Short mmCIF file of C-alpha atoms and ligand atoms in Angstrom, two decimals:
data_model
loop_
_atom_site.label_atom_id
_atom_site.label_comp_id
_atom_site.label_asym_id
_atom_site.label_seq_id
_atom_site.Cartn_x
_atom_site.Cartn_y
_atom_site.Cartn_z
CA MET A 1 89.41 67.20 108.93
CA SER A 2 92.62 66.76 106.91
CA VAL A 3 92.68 64.50 103.94
CA ALA A 4 95.83 63.46 102.03
CA ALA A 5 97.09 66.33 99.87
CA PRO A 6 99.43 66.08 96.98
CA PRO A 7 102.83 67.90 97.55
CA LEU A 8 101.73 71.05 95.91
CA PHE A 9 104.39 73.36 97.48
CA THR A 10 107.84 72.84 99.01
CA PHE A 11 107.62 74.73 102.28
CA ASP A 12 110.50 75.98 104.32
CA ASN A 13 108.79 77.68 107.49
CA SER A 14 111.25 80.15 108.90
CA TYR A 15 108.63 82.04 110.91
CA PHE A 16 107.49 78.88 112.64
CA ARG A 17 111.19 77.89 113.26
CA ASP A 18 112.35 81.27 114.56
CA LEU A 19 109.51 82.99 116.28
CA GLU A 20 107.79 80.72 118.90
CA GLY A 21 105.96 82.98 121.11
CA LEU A 22 104.56 84.88 118.06
CA TYR A 23 101.88 82.44 116.93
CA GLU A 24 99.41 79.81 118.02
CA PRO A 25 99.45 76.52 115.84
CA TRP A 26 96.00 76.23 114.55
CA GLN A 27 93.89 74.67 111.94
CA ALA A 28 91.32 75.93 109.47
CA ALA A 29 87.65 75.48 109.80
CA SER A 30 86.23 73.02 107.24
CA ALA A 31 84.43 74.50 104.20
CA PRO A 32 81.46 72.49 103.47
CA ALA A 33 81.38 72.85 99.73
CA PRO A 34 84.42 74.60 98.34
CA ARG A 35 84.23 76.02 94.87
CA LEU A 36 87.10 77.79 93.12
CA LEU A 37 86.04 81.25 92.17
CA ALA A 38 89.45 82.61 90.89
CA ILE A 39 92.92 81.36 90.48
CA ASN A 40 96.07 83.38 89.75
CA ALA A 41 97.88 81.33 87.24
CA ASP A 42 100.76 83.92 86.69
CA LEU A 43 101.40 84.03 90.47
CA ALA A 44 101.24 80.36 90.75
CA THR A 45 103.87 79.98 88.01
CA GLU A 46 106.01 82.42 89.92
CA LEU A 47 105.62 80.18 92.93
CA GLY A 48 106.55 77.20 90.87
CA VAL A 49 103.16 75.68 91.46
CA ASP A 50 100.89 73.91 88.82
CA ALA A 51 97.91 76.22 88.49
CA ASP A 52 95.90 73.10 87.15
CA ALA A 53 97.00 71.07 90.00
CA LEU A 54 95.92 73.96 92.43
CA SER A 55 92.52 73.94 90.59
CA ALA A 56 91.75 70.46 90.91
CA PRO A 57 89.91 69.08 93.82
CA ASP A 58 92.88 68.21 95.98
CA GLY A 59 94.27 71.55 95.32
CA VAL A 60 90.88 73.51 96.02
CA ALA A 61 90.81 71.43 99.20
CA VAL A 62 94.05 73.08 100.33
CA LEU A 63 93.02 76.66 99.23
CA ALA A 64 89.75 76.23 101.22
CA GLY A 65 91.65 75.21 104.41
CA ASN A 66 90.22 71.63 104.08
CA ALA A 67 93.43 69.81 103.66
CA ILE A 68 96.79 70.70 105.16
CA PRO A 69 99.47 70.43 102.49
CA ASP A 70 102.50 68.45 103.30
CA GLY A 71 105.25 70.51 105.09
CA ALA A 72 102.76 73.21 106.07
CA THR A 73 102.72 74.30 109.82
CA PRO A 74 99.50 76.34 110.08
CA VAL A 75 99.66 79.02 112.61
CA ALA A 76 97.68 82.15 113.61
CA GLN A 77 100.20 85.08 114.01
CA ALA A 78 100.18 87.23 117.05
CA TYR A 79 100.41 90.90 116.69
CA ALA A 80 99.08 93.98 118.45
CA GLY A 81 98.18 97.33 116.82
CA HIS A 82 96.95 100.81 117.06
CA GLN A 83 93.58 101.01 115.39
CA PHE A 84 92.45 104.54 114.67
CA GLY A 85 94.87 105.59 117.15
CA GLY A 86 93.94 103.23 120.17
CA PHE A 87 96.31 100.56 121.23
CA SER A 88 95.11 96.86 121.30
CA PRO A 89 97.82 94.59 122.82
CA ARG A 90 96.37 91.61 121.37
CA LEU A 91 94.94 91.43 117.71
CA GLY A 92 96.42 88.71 115.74
CA ASP A 93 95.12 86.64 113.07
CA GLY A 94 91.58 86.28 114.13
CA ARG A 95 90.40 84.70 110.85
CA ALA A 96 93.64 83.82 109.02
CA LEU A 97 96.35 81.30 109.19
CA LEU A 98 99.94 81.22 107.83
CA LEU A 99 100.53 77.94 106.03
CA GLY A 100 104.24 78.54 105.70
CA GLU A 101 106.75 79.92 103.32
CA VAL A 102 107.96 78.80 99.94
CA LEU A 103 110.83 79.93 97.63
CA ASP A 104 109.47 81.24 94.56
CA VAL A 105 111.24 80.59 91.17
CA HIS A 106 113.42 83.62 91.70
CA GLY A 107 114.40 82.31 95.14
CA ARG A 108 112.37 84.89 97.14
CA ARG A 109 110.65 83.71 100.19
CA ARG A 110 106.97 84.19 100.01
CA ASP A 111 104.26 83.59 102.80
CA LEU A 112 101.12 81.48 101.94
CA HIS A 113 98.43 82.65 104.10
CA LEU A 114 94.58 81.67 104.21
CA LYS A 115 92.19 84.59 105.08
CA GLY A 116 88.74 83.77 106.14
CA SER A 117 89.41 80.32 107.36
CA GLY A 118 87.70 80.40 110.67
CA ARG A 119 87.98 81.33 114.16
CA THR A 120 91.48 81.30 116.03
CA PRO A 121 92.45 82.09 119.49
CA PHE A 122 92.78 85.75 118.48
CA ALA A 123 89.21 85.81 116.99
CA ARG A 124 87.68 87.61 120.14
CA GLY A 125 83.81 87.97 119.44
CA SER A 126 84.09 87.49 115.73
CA ASP A 127 83.21 84.76 113.43
CA GLY A 128 86.49 84.14 111.75
CA LYS A 129 85.07 84.29 108.30
CA ALA A 130 85.17 86.29 105.22
CA ALA A 131 82.59 87.15 102.46
CA VAL A 132 82.97 86.51 98.78
CA GLY A 133 82.77 90.20 97.92
CA PRO A 134 85.62 91.49 99.98
CA MET A 135 87.80 88.64 99.16
CA LEU A 136 87.34 89.09 95.44
CA ARG A 137 87.94 92.95 96.27
CA GLU A 138 91.25 92.17 97.76
CA TYR A 139 92.18 89.99 94.82
CA VAL A 140 91.29 92.59 92.09
CA ILE A 141 92.90 95.71 93.90
CA GLY A 142 95.99 93.82 94.76
CA GLU A 143 96.42 92.69 91.19
CA ALA A 144 95.79 96.27 89.99
CA MET A 145 98.54 97.63 92.25
CA HIS A 146 101.03 94.85 91.30
CA ALA A 147 100.39 95.79 87.64
CA LEU A 148 100.82 99.46 88.42
CA GLY A 149 104.35 98.35 89.93
CA ILE A 150 103.41 98.92 93.58
CA PRO A 151 104.76 96.61 96.17
CA THR A 152 101.81 94.43 97.45
CA THR A 153 100.78 91.22 98.71
CA ARG A 154 98.78 89.30 96.00
CA ALA A 155 95.93 86.77 95.82
CA LEU A 156 96.73 83.33 94.69
CA ALA A 157 93.12 82.19 94.69
CA VAL A 158 89.61 82.78 96.24
CA VAL A 159 87.46 79.80 96.97
CA ALA A 160 83.91 80.13 98.01
CA THR A 161 83.35 77.74 101.06
CA GLY A 162 79.68 77.02 100.59
CA ASP A 163 79.03 78.52 104.02
CA LEU A 164 76.71 81.48 104.50
CA ILE A 165 77.98 83.95 106.86
CA ALA A 166 76.08 86.50 108.95
CA ARG A 167 76.68 90.31 108.15
CA ASP A 168 74.00 92.90 107.51
CA THR A 169 72.50 90.04 105.52
CA LEU A 170 73.59 86.37 104.91
CA LEU A 171 76.52 86.36 102.41
CA PRO A 172 78.47 83.60 100.85
CA GLY A 173 81.67 82.94 102.82
CA ALA A 174 85.19 82.76 101.03
CA VAL A 175 88.91 81.86 101.79
CA LEU A 176 91.43 83.96 100.21
CA THR A 177 94.94 82.67 99.79
CA ARG A 178 97.33 85.53 100.17
CA VAL A 179 100.92 85.74 99.02
CA ALA A 180 103.37 87.99 100.84
CA ALA A 181 106.99 88.85 101.16
CA SER A 182 106.00 88.29 104.92
CA HIS A 183 103.29 89.07 107.19
CA LEU A 184 105.46 90.99 109.71
CA ARG A 185 103.87 94.10 110.68
CA VAL A 186 104.54 97.16 112.85
CA GLY A 187 101.98 95.57 115.13
CA SER A 188 104.20 92.24 115.29
CA PHE A 189 106.87 94.42 116.84
CA GLN A 190 104.37 96.11 119.13
CA TYR A 191 103.26 92.87 120.28
CA ALA A 192 106.80 91.44 120.84
CA ALA A 193 107.87 94.56 122.85
CA ALA A 194 104.79 94.48 125.16
CA HIS A 195 105.57 90.85 126.23
CA ASP A 196 108.01 90.09 128.85
CA GLU A 197 109.63 87.23 126.87
CA PRO A 198 113.12 88.57 126.91
CA THR A 199 114.48 87.24 123.47
CA LEU A 200 111.23 87.65 121.50
CA LEU A 201 111.77 91.22 120.29
CA ARG A 202 115.32 90.54 119.35
CA ARG A 203 114.50 87.28 117.56
CA LEU A 204 111.71 89.19 115.62
CA ALA A 205 114.19 91.94 114.51
CA ASP A 206 116.73 89.35 113.49
CA HIS A 207 114.08 87.42 111.56
CA ALA A 208 112.89 90.56 109.88
CA ILE A 209 116.58 91.68 109.01
CA SER A 210 117.46 88.27 107.55
CA ARG A 211 114.14 88.25 105.39
CA HIS A 212 113.89 91.97 104.36
CA TYR A 213 116.97 93.98 105.18
CA PRO A 214 119.96 91.64 105.15
CA ASP A 215 122.49 94.34 104.43
CA ALA A 216 121.77 95.72 108.01
CA VAL A 217 123.97 93.09 109.59
CA HIS A 218 127.01 94.96 107.90
CA THR A 219 126.32 98.27 109.67
CA ASP A 220 127.21 99.40 113.02
CA ASN A 221 123.81 99.34 114.42
CA ARG A 222 121.81 96.63 112.63
CA TYR A 223 118.54 97.36 114.39
CA LEU A 224 118.71 100.99 113.52
CA ALA A 225 119.38 99.92 109.97
CA LEU A 226 116.36 97.76 110.12
CA PHE A 227 114.31 100.79 111.27
CA GLU A 228 115.97 102.91 108.50
CA GLY A 229 114.89 100.13 105.87
CA VAL A 230 111.28 100.25 106.94
CA VAL A 231 111.25 104.13 106.99
CA ASP A 232 112.47 104.23 103.52
CA ALA A 233 110.34 101.35 102.33
CA GLN A 234 107.28 103.12 103.64
CA ALA A 235 108.27 106.40 102.42
CA SER A 236 108.60 104.99 98.80
CA LEU A 237 105.37 102.89 99.10
CA VAL A 238 103.08 105.73 100.26
CA ALA A 239 104.54 107.95 97.55
CA ARG A 240 103.54 105.45 95.09
CA TRP A 241 100.00 105.31 96.58
CA MET A 242 99.60 109.18 96.33
CA LEU A 243 100.92 109.13 92.69
CA VAL A 244 98.05 106.74 91.60
CA GLY A 245 95.37 108.44 93.88
CA PHE A 246 95.18 105.21 96.15
CA ILE A 247 93.55 105.49 99.47
CA HIS A 248 94.36 102.58 101.84
CA GLY A 249 91.53 103.47 104.16
CA VAL A 250 92.63 101.65 107.34
CA MET A 251 96.33 102.45 108.09
CA ASN A 252 96.24 100.92 111.46
CA THR A 253 99.80 99.84 112.70
CA ASP A 254 98.75 96.09 112.23
CA ASN A 255 98.08 96.90 108.62
CA MET A 256 101.57 98.30 107.96
CA THR A 257 104.31 95.81 106.68
CA ILE A 258 107.87 95.64 107.52
CA SER A 259 108.58 94.63 103.82
CA GLY A 260 107.10 97.70 102.37
CA GLU A 261 104.35 95.79 100.65
CA THR A 262 100.82 97.15 100.62
CA ILE A 263 98.62 94.89 102.74
CA ASP A 264 94.98 94.44 103.71
CA TYR A 265 92.66 95.76 101.22
CA GLY A 266 89.51 96.45 103.21
CA PRO A 267 87.93 99.79 102.56
CA CYS A 268 90.62 101.06 100.13
CA ALA A 269 89.62 102.81 96.81
CA PHE A 270 91.04 105.15 94.26
CA ILE A 271 90.32 108.82 94.06
CA ASP A 272 88.53 110.20 90.77
CA ALA A 273 88.37 114.01 91.48
CA PHE A 274 91.38 114.89 92.97
CA ASP A 275 90.86 116.20 96.67
CA PRO A 276 93.35 115.51 99.64
CA ALA A 277 90.41 115.35 102.00
CA THR A 278 88.89 112.36 100.27
CA VAL A 279 87.73 109.59 102.53
CA PHE A 280 85.75 106.57 101.44
CA SER A 281 85.72 104.41 104.53
CA SER A 282 82.45 104.50 106.29
CA ILE A 283 84.00 104.18 109.63
CA ASP A 284 86.78 106.84 109.17
CA HIS A 285 84.71 109.59 110.51
CA GLY A 286 87.51 112.01 111.36
CA GLY A 287 89.46 111.67 108.12
CA ARG A 288 92.34 110.17 110.00
CA TYR A 289 93.06 107.99 106.83
CA ALA A 290 92.06 110.57 104.22
CA TYR A 291 94.04 110.53 100.99
CA GLY A 292 96.30 113.62 101.84
CA ASN A 293 97.00 112.53 105.44
CA GLN A 294 98.51 109.12 104.48
CA PRO A 295 102.20 110.44 104.69
CA ASN A 296 101.57 111.76 108.14
CA ILE A 297 99.89 108.77 109.20
CA ALA A 298 102.86 106.46 107.90
CA GLN A 299 105.28 108.53 109.98
CA TRP A 300 103.08 108.26 112.95
CA ASN A 301 103.07 104.45 112.62
CA LEU A 302 106.74 104.50 112.16
CA ALA A 303 107.14 106.37 115.41
CA ARG A 304 105.09 103.33 117.10
CA LEU A 305 107.68 101.00 115.41
CA ALA A 306 110.61 103.10 116.82
CA GLU A 307 109.08 102.83 120.26
CA ALA A 308 108.89 99.10 119.91
CA LEU A 309 112.38 98.65 118.76
CA LEU A 310 113.94 101.22 121.17
CA PRO A 311 115.32 98.53 123.65
CA LEU A 312 117.37 97.13 120.65
CA PHE A 313 118.87 100.44 119.50
CA GLY A 314 121.36 100.66 122.39
CA VAL A 315 121.91 100.41 126.28
CA ASP A 316 122.10 104.12 126.61
CA THR A 317 118.44 105.25 126.36
CA ASP A 318 119.00 108.85 125.52
CA MET A 319 121.24 107.88 122.70
CA ALA A 320 118.83 105.37 121.44
CA VAL A 321 115.90 107.85 121.61
CA ALA A 322 117.96 110.49 119.81
CA ALA A 323 118.97 107.96 117.01
CA ALA A 324 115.43 106.83 116.69
CA THR A 325 114.10 110.47 116.57
CA ASP A 326 116.73 111.29 113.90
CA MET A 327 115.70 108.54 111.68
CA LEU A 328 112.16 109.14 112.26
CA GLN A 329 112.64 112.77 111.09
CA SER A 330 114.17 111.69 107.81
CA PHE A 331 110.83 110.36 106.82
CA PRO A 332 109.37 113.58 105.24
CA ASP A 333 112.48 114.21 103.16
CA ARG A 334 112.51 110.75 101.97
CA TYR A 335 108.97 110.82 101.11
CA HIS A 336 109.16 114.17 99.38
CA ARG A 337 111.94 112.93 97.15
CA TYR A 338 110.17 109.90 96.07
CA TRP A 339 106.90 111.83 95.50
CA VAL A 340 108.61 114.65 93.68
CA ASP A 341 110.49 112.26 91.43
CA GLY A 342 107.23 110.43 90.68
CA MET A 343 105.35 113.55 89.93
CA ARG A 344 108.09 115.04 87.71
CA ALA A 345 108.02 111.54 85.81
CA LYS A 346 104.21 111.92 85.48
CA LEU A 347 104.74 115.33 83.89
CA GLY A 348 107.53 114.31 81.59
CA LEU A 349 110.03 116.30 83.44
CA CYS A 350 113.44 114.66 83.45
CA ASP A 351 116.23 117.11 83.62
CA GLY A 352 118.51 117.49 86.30
CA GLU A 353 117.98 118.15 89.96
CA GLN A 354 115.20 120.45 89.65
CA ASP A 355 112.37 120.44 92.17
CA ASP A 356 109.63 121.68 89.82
CA ARG A 357 107.41 122.02 93.07
CA GLU A 358 105.61 125.01 91.81
CA ILE A 359 104.55 123.39 88.50
CA ILE A 360 103.19 120.37 90.41
CA ASP A 361 101.55 122.23 93.05
CA GLU A 362 99.76 124.58 90.66
CA LEU A 363 98.43 121.69 88.66
CA LEU A 364 97.16 119.82 91.67
CA ALA A 365 95.56 123.08 93.03
CA LEU A 366 93.92 123.26 89.49
CA LEU A 367 92.57 119.75 89.82
CA GLN A 368 91.21 120.27 93.22
CA ALA A 369 89.59 123.50 92.46
CA GLN A 370 87.97 122.27 89.27
CA ARG A 371 87.32 118.62 90.63
CA VAL A 372 89.20 117.05 87.74
CA ASP A 373 89.67 113.34 87.56
CA PHE A 374 93.04 112.64 88.55
CA THR A 375 94.08 109.74 86.44
CA SER A 376 92.33 111.06 83.21
CA CYS A 377 94.18 114.37 83.49
CA PHE A 378 97.65 112.97 84.05
CA ARG A 379 97.09 110.43 81.24
CA ALA A 380 95.86 113.01 78.80
CA LEU A 381 99.03 115.27 79.34
CA SER A 382 101.10 112.99 77.02
CA SER A 383 98.72 114.07 74.16
CA ALA A 384 99.41 117.71 74.85
CA VAL A 385 103.28 116.93 74.53
CA LEU A 386 102.51 115.72 71.13
CA GLY A 387 100.32 118.76 70.18
CA ASP A 388 96.84 117.89 71.15
CA ARG A 389 96.11 119.88 74.21
CA GLU A 390 92.26 119.51 73.76
CA ARG A 391 92.17 116.03 75.43
CA ALA A 392 93.38 117.40 78.80
CA ARG A 393 91.80 120.80 78.54
CA SER A 394 88.28 119.45 77.88
CA LEU A 395 88.51 118.07 81.52
CA PHE A 396 88.52 121.57 83.17
CA ALA A 397 85.32 123.54 83.49
CA GLN A 398 87.34 126.72 83.30
CA PRO A 399 89.88 125.82 80.84
CA ALA A 400 91.69 129.30 80.80
CA ALA A 401 93.54 128.48 84.20
CA PHE A 402 94.68 125.25 82.54
CA ASP A 403 95.96 127.02 79.37
CA ALA A 404 98.03 129.15 81.63
CA TRP A 405 99.45 126.42 83.63
CA SER A 406 100.03 124.36 80.45
CA LEU A 407 101.81 127.04 78.74
CA ARG A 408 104.42 127.14 81.62
CA TRP A 409 104.74 123.47 81.77
CA GLN A 410 105.36 123.14 78.04
CA THR A 411 107.86 125.89 78.17
CA GLU A 412 109.71 123.96 80.88
CA LEU A 413 109.56 120.76 78.66
CA SER A 414 110.77 122.56 75.74
CA HIS A 415 114.07 123.30 77.45
CA GLN A 416 114.76 119.65 77.95
CA ALA A 417 116.81 117.70 75.48
CA ARG A 418 114.45 114.72 75.18
CA ASP A 419 112.28 114.43 72.08
CA PRO A 420 108.58 114.96 72.55
CA HIS A 421 107.84 111.39 71.41
CA ALA A 422 110.12 109.84 73.99
CA THR A 423 108.74 112.13 76.59
CA ALA A 424 105.20 111.36 75.83
CA ALA A 425 105.82 107.54 75.85
CA ALA A 426 107.70 107.84 79.14
CA MET A 427 104.69 109.58 80.56
CA ASP A 428 102.38 106.82 79.29
CA ARG A 429 104.43 104.44 81.17
CA VAL A 430 103.82 105.96 84.58
CA ASN A 431 100.28 107.49 84.03
CA PRO A 432 97.67 104.63 83.97
CA VAL A 433 94.78 104.65 81.59
CA TYR A 434 93.10 101.93 83.68
CA ILE A 435 92.67 101.98 87.56
CA PRO A 436 90.15 100.02 89.54
CA ARG A 437 87.35 102.46 89.12
CA ASN A 438 84.88 102.27 92.10
CA HIS A 439 81.83 101.69 90.05
CA GLN A 440 83.57 99.08 88.07
CA VAL A 441 84.84 97.18 91.08
CA GLU A 442 81.33 97.33 92.66
CA HIS A 443 79.68 96.08 89.41
CA ALA A 444 82.21 93.19 89.12
CA LEU A 445 81.85 92.13 92.76
CA ALA A 446 78.01 92.38 92.70
CA THR A 447 77.79 90.17 89.58
CA ALA A 448 80.29 87.72 91.06
CA SER A 449 78.50 87.41 94.28
CA ASP A 450 75.31 86.39 92.15
CA GLY A 451 77.40 83.77 90.47
CA ASP A 452 78.50 85.62 87.33
CA LEU A 453 82.28 85.93 87.39
CA ARG A 454 82.76 87.15 83.85
CA PRO A 455 82.76 90.94 84.61
CA PHE A 456 85.24 90.27 87.47
CA GLN A 457 87.56 88.33 84.97
CA ARG A 458 87.36 91.06 82.60
CA LEU A 459 88.20 93.72 84.93
CA LEU A 460 91.22 91.65 86.07
CA ASP A 461 92.29 91.38 82.40
CA VAL A 462 91.94 95.17 81.82
CA LEU A 463 93.70 96.06 85.16
CA ALA A 464 96.73 93.58 84.21
CA GLN A 465 97.96 96.07 81.72
CA PRO A 466 97.00 99.52 83.29
CA PHE A 467 99.50 101.70 80.90
CA HIS A 468 98.44 100.20 77.56
CA LYS A 469 95.42 101.79 75.97
CA ARG A 470 93.37 99.33 73.99
CA SER A 471 90.31 99.93 71.96
CA GLY A 472 86.96 98.61 73.16
CA LEU A 473 87.86 99.32 76.67
CA GLU A 474 87.09 103.04 76.89
CA SER A 475 84.47 102.52 79.60
CA TYR A 476 86.98 101.17 82.00
CA ALA A 477 89.04 104.41 81.54
CA GLU A 478 85.98 106.61 82.52
CA PRO A 479 85.38 107.93 86.15
CA ALA A 480 82.05 106.81 87.55
CA PRO A 481 79.06 108.57 86.18
CA ALA A 482 77.29 110.99 88.38
CA SER A 483 74.54 108.74 89.13
CA PHE A 484 76.93 106.43 91.06
CA GLY A 485 76.97 109.09 93.81
CA GLN A 486 79.15 109.52 96.77
CA TYR A 487 81.36 106.18 97.12
CA ARG A 488 81.34 104.49 100.53
CA THR A 489 83.44 101.49 101.38
CA PHE A 490 83.33 99.16 104.43
CA CYS A 491 86.00 96.98 106.36
CA GLY A 492 86.17 93.61 104.82
CA THR A 493 84.77 91.81 108.09
P1 AMP B 501 91.47 94.22 109.74
O1 AMP B 501 90.90 95.54 110.11
O2 AMP B 501 90.90 93.41 108.72
O3 AMP B 501 92.91 94.43 109.66
O4 AMP B 501 91.50 93.38 111.15
C1 AMP B 501 91.74 93.89 112.46
C2 AMP B 501 91.72 92.58 113.48
O5 AMP B 501 90.45 92.03 113.39
C3 AMP B 501 92.60 91.47 113.01
O6 AMP B 501 93.11 90.91 114.30
C4 AMP B 501 91.74 90.62 112.34
O7 AMP B 501 92.26 89.18 112.41
C5 AMP B 501 90.48 90.63 113.17
N1 AMP B 501 89.43 90.39 112.46
C6 AMP B 501 88.66 90.97 111.43
N2 AMP B 501 87.52 90.33 111.01
C7 AMP B 501 87.56 89.27 111.70
C8 AMP B 501 86.52 88.05 111.75
N3 AMP B 501 85.38 87.92 110.90
N4 AMP B 501 86.61 87.15 112.61
C9 AMP B 501 87.77 87.21 113.40
N5 AMP B 501 88.71 88.25 113.56
C10 AMP B 501 88.44 89.15 112.64
MG1 MG B 502 94.61 93.65 109.15
#
């Protein structure tokens, strides 16, 4: 299967070296007719790789899984996971391979991972494949998140394989090359904890510490410090999701990273009208992963991580449980602090230690009651700071309630020392104009699946600068027209 490949990457594969027992060496299925659909030149540069070389046939062969680059040690990673609350002791990469790790131009270690590269020993009954649409979706949403400043895995490329894969209909197959700080998940720890190989859990924890929380080695209890690091990173991450209206959609423990990056863009989507009960995923019948439930679920997942790590916290089980429980219970406060700080910034409130919880909650209640578009409203508020209240006001069917709220908010602002222009500019740096609007994403993916990638590329360009309003792009700032109807998303399988 493999052909000689140019030395595109300089690998240094610590997962392969450190974590035998947590992977199966494996090779990608061959793609009959690989064709590059999208390449992330900025990310390639960050990785120290020549995008042109990657786009040439030898590079595309690597991105398709047809050639193993020098230095790669492809493995399917083992992990377990709670899916919608039910535990599966053996999930693992059913259709993905970790090629290895590279140090980027900033010296950061990054995983290179192929998704959709064929069946592995973890594939169970599934085909190991991925379709073009969902892989381009992961690409565009991940880039949007990155541009919004939210930690995320990113797509380096999507290659159409030339395969047709069986879903509801036959769909073109694709391989996504994913770049991540690592692919360590809560589920990796659940897998290690459930296996009776005595050193595996500790090796995994030490590996995670050295990659993501190196300062933990200077504390009294490095494994508790590791747990604290993950609790804090996830509190921050989920707060950031909430602040832009992002719904992950499938927050299973195998889809929650140790690094604090967002991973696995399946049924995810952004809210338009603000409503905490919003669910887009077609399989989330109970609303377990609804927008407003994401902080609770993050804490639930972290409890599963604590259970897995427990043997490392100390020999005295009672003390270990007490320490883990204390740490877990710090999650709501941490989350709240990140979220309130973020909300205050969105509202231009920057003075002192105030909570401003009432002003925040009242606005959100108004948005919910009047089904106002979350993104448009926050962006319009900077105009109100500069004297044009109409832009925001016109979004409300019953503007009197907005007027009353706005008066109180602007009174609060008037007590601040900061000049209104500086406040408005600061608000525009955190309230995006452009998010991946559901109808725009669907349009871009549908046309791409039909062979026209221009709307996809244009959407990528728009979303690369989410805070910078540009003329001619008005339609990208609009919520979906009513005719778009109730949005439904599907897991990318
Ligand atoms: P996800 O919901 O995408 O996070 O996937 C959950 C689990 O199902 C993981 O173990 C995946 O590797 C596996 N999986 C999803 N789709 C496929 C597929 N088409 N073939 C093999 N395994 C899959
Ligand atoms: Mg997953």
